[in-house]
PDB file of C-alpha atoms in Angstrom:
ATOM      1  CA  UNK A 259       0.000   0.000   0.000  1.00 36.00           C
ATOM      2  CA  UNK A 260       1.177   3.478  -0.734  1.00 34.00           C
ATOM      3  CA  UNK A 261       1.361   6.493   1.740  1.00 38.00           C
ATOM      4  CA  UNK A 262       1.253   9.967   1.040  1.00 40.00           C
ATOM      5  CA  UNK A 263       4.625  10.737   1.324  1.00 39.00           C
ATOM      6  CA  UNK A 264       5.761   9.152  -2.090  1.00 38.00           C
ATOM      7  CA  UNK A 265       6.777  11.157  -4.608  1.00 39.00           C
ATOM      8  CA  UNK A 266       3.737  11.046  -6.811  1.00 38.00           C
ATOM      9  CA  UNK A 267       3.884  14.876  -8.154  1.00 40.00           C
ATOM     10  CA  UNK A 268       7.787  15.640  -8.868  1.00 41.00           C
ATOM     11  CA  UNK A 269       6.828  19.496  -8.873  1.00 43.00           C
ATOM     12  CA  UNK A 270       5.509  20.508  -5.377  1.00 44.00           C
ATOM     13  CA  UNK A 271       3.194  23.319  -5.388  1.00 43.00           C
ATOM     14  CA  UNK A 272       1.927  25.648  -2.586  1.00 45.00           C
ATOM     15  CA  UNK A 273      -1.602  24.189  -0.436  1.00 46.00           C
ATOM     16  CA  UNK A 274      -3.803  25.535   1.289  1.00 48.00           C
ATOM     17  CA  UNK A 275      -3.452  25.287   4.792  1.00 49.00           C
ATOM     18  CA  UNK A 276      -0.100  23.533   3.969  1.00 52.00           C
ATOM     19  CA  UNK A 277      -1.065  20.128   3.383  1.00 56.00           C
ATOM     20  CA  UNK A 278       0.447  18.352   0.608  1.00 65.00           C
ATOM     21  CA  UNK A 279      -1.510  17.419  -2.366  1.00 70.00           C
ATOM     22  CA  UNK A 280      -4.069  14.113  -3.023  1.00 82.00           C
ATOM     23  CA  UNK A 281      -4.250  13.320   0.454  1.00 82.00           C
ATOM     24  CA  UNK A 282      -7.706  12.968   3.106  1.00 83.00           C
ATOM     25  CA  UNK A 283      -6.363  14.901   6.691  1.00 83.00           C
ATOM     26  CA  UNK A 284      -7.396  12.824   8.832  1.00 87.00           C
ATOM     27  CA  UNK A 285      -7.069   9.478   7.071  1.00 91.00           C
ATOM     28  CA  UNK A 286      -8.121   7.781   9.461  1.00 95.00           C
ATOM     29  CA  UNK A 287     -12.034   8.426  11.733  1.00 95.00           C
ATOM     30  CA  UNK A 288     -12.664   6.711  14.661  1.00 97.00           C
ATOM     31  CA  UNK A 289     -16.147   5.791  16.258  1.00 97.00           C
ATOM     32  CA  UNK A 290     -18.026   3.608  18.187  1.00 98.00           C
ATOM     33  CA  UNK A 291     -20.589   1.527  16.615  1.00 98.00           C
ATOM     34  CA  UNK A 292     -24.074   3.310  16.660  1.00 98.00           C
ATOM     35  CA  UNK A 293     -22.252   6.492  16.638  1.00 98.00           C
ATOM     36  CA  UNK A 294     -24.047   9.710  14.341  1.00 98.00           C
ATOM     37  CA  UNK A 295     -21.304  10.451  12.481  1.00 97.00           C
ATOM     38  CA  UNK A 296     -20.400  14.334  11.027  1.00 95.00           C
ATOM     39  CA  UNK A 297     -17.638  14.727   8.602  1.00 94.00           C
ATOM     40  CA  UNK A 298     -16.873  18.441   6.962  1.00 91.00           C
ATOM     41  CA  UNK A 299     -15.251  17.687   3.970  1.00 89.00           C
ATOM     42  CA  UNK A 300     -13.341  20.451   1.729  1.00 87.00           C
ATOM     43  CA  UNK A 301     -11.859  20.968  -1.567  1.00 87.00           C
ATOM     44  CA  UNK A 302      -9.394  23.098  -0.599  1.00 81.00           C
ATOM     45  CA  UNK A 303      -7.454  23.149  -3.920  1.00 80.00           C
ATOM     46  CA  UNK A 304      -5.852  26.171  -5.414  1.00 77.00           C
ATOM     47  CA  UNK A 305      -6.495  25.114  -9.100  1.00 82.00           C
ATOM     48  CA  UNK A 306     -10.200  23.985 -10.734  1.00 87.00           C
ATOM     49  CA  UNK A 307      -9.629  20.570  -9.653  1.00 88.00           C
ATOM     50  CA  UNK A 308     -12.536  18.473  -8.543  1.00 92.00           C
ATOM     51  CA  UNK A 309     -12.378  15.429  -5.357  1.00 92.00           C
ATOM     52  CA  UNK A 310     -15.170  13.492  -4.427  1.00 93.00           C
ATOM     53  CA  UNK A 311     -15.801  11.242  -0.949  1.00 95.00           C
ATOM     54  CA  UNK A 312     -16.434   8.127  -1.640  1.00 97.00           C
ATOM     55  CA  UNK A 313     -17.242   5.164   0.997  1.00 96.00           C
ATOM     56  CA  UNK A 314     -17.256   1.408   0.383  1.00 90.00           C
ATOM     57  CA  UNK A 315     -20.432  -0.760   0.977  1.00 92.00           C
ATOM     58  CA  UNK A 316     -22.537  -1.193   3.515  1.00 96.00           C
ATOM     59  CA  UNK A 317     -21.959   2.556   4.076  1.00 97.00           C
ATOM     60  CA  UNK A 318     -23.999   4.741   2.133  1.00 97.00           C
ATOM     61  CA  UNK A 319     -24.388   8.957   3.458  1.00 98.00           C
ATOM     62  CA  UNK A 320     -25.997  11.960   3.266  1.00 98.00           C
ATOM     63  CA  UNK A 321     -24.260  15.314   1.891  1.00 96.00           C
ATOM     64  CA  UNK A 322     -25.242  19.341   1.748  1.00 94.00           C
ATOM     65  CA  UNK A 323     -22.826  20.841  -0.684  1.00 93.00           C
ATOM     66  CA  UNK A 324     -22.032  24.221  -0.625  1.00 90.00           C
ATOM     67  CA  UNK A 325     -20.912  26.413  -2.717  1.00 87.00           C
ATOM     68  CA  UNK A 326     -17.263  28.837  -1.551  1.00 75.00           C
ATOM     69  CA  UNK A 327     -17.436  29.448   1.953  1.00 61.00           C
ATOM     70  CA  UNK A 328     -17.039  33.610   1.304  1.00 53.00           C
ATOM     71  CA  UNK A 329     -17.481  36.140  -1.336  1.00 49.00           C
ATOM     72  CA  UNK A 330     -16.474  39.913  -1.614  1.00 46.00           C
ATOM     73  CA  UNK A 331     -18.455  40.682   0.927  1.00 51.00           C
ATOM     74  CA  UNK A 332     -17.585  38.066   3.537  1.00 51.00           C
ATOM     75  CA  UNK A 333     -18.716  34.651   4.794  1.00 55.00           C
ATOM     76  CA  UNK A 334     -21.917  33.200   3.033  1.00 55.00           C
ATOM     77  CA  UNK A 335     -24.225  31.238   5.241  1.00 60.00           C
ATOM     78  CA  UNK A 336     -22.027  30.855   8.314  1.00 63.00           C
ATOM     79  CA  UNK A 337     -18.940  30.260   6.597  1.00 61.00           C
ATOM     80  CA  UNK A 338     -20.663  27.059   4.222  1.00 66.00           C
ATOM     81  CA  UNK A 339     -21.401  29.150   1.441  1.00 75.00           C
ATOM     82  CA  UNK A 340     -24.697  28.826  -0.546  1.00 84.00           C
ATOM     83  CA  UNK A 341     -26.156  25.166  -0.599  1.00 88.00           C
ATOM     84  CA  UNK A 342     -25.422  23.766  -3.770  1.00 91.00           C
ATOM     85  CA  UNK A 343     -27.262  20.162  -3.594  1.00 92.00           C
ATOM     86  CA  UNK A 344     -28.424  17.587  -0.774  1.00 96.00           C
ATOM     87  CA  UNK A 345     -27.657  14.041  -1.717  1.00 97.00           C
ATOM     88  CA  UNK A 346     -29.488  11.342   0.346  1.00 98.00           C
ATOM     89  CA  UNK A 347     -28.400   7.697   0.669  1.00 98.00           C
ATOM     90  CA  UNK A 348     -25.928   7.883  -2.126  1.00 98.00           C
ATOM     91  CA  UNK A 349     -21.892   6.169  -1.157  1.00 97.00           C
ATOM     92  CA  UNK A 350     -20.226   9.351  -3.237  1.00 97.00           C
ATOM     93  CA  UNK A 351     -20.218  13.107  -3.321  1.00 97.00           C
ATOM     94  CA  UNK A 352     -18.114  15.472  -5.872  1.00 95.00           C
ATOM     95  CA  UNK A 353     -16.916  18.573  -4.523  1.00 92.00           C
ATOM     96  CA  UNK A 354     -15.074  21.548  -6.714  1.00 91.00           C
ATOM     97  CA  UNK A 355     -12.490  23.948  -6.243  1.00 88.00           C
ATOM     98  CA  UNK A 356     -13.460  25.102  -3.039  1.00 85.00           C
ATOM     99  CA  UNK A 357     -16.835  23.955  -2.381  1.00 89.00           C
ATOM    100  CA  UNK A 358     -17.187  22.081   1.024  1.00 89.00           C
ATOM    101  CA  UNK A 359     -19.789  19.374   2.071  1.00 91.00           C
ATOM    102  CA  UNK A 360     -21.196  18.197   5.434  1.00 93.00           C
ATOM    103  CA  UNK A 361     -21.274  13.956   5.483  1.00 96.00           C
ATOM    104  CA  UNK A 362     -23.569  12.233   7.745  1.00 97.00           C
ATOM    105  CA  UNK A 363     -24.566   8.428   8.145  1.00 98.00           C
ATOM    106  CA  UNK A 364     -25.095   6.395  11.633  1.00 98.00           C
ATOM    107  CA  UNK A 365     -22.093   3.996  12.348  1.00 98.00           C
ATOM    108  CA  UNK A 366     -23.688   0.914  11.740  1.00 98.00           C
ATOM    109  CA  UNK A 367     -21.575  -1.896  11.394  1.00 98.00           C
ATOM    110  CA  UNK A 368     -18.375  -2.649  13.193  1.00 98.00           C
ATOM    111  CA  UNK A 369     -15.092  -2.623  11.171  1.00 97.00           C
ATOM    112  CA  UNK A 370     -12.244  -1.118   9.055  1.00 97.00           C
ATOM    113  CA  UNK A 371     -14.082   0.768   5.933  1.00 97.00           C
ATOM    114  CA  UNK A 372     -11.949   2.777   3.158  1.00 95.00           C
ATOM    115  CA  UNK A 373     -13.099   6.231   2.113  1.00 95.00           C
ATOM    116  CA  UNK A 374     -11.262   7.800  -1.398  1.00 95.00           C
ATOM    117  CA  UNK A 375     -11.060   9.939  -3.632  1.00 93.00           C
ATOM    118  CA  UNK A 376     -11.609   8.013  -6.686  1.00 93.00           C
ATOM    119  CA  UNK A 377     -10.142  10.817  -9.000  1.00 91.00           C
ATOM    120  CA  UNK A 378      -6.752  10.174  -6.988  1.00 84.00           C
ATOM    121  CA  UNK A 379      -5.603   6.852  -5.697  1.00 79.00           C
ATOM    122  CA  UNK A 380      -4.064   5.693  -4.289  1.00 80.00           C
ATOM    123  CA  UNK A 381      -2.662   8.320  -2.448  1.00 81.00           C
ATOM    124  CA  UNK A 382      -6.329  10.020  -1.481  1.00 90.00           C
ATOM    125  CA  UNK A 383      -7.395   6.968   0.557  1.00 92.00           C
ATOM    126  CA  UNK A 384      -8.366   6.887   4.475  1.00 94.00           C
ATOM    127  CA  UNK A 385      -9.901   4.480   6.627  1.00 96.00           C
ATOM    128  CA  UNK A 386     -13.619   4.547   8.901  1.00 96.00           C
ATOM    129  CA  UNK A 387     -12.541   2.723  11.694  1.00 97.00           C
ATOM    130  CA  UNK A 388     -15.950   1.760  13.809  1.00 97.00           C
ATOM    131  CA  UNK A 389     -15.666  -0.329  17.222  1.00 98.00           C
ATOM    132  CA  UNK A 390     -18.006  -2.257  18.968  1.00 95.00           C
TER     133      UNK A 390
END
């Protein structure tokens, strides 16, 4: 299995927030079985480049997308921006250049479950880690 730390891109760019690029921070969520689960999720790419979240079955989600979090004249809708879609009951979301989403399923079943980006593996990979 690969990590992020391999030298996928030869040219490093600038991030935001100075993560490196193609990666999930955190890769790895931790619950207890039964748990209501919240994940924000954020493109925070400085180019037009789209992710999505995707999780493996028996997990399926919920997401809002919004649209940028803030325009010329400051944060839109409490720092979300406007709501661009909700998805019910679907097991991926797209996001672009940043648009941000708020994930939520109930932690149902007990296990080790992968979440990726499917546009960039394998280094966009993390892992829903549920106890119980």
């Amino acid at each position: 299995m690969f990590d992020g730390s391999l030298p996928f891109n030869d040219e490093p760019r600038p991030q935001g927030f100075g993560y490196p690029h193609d990666i999930f921070v955190p890769d790895r969520i931790t619950v207890n079985k039964g748990d209501h689960v919240l994940i924000h999720y954020v493109n925070i790419e400085d180019i037009a480049e789209d992710h999505n979240f995707m999780m493996e079955s028996p997990y399926r989600f919920d997401a809002v997308v919004y649209d940028n979090a803030s325009n010329l004249s400051g944060p839109v809708n409490g720092g979300k921006g406007a709501v661009l879609g909700t998805h019910l009951n679907v097991d991926t979301v797209v996001l672009g250049q940043g648009q941000n989403a708020t994930i939520t399923f109930n932690a149902s079943w007990a296990g080790v479950f992968p979440y990726r980006c499917t546009f960039h593996q394998p280094t966009m990979t993390g892992y829903l880690v549920v106890i119980g």
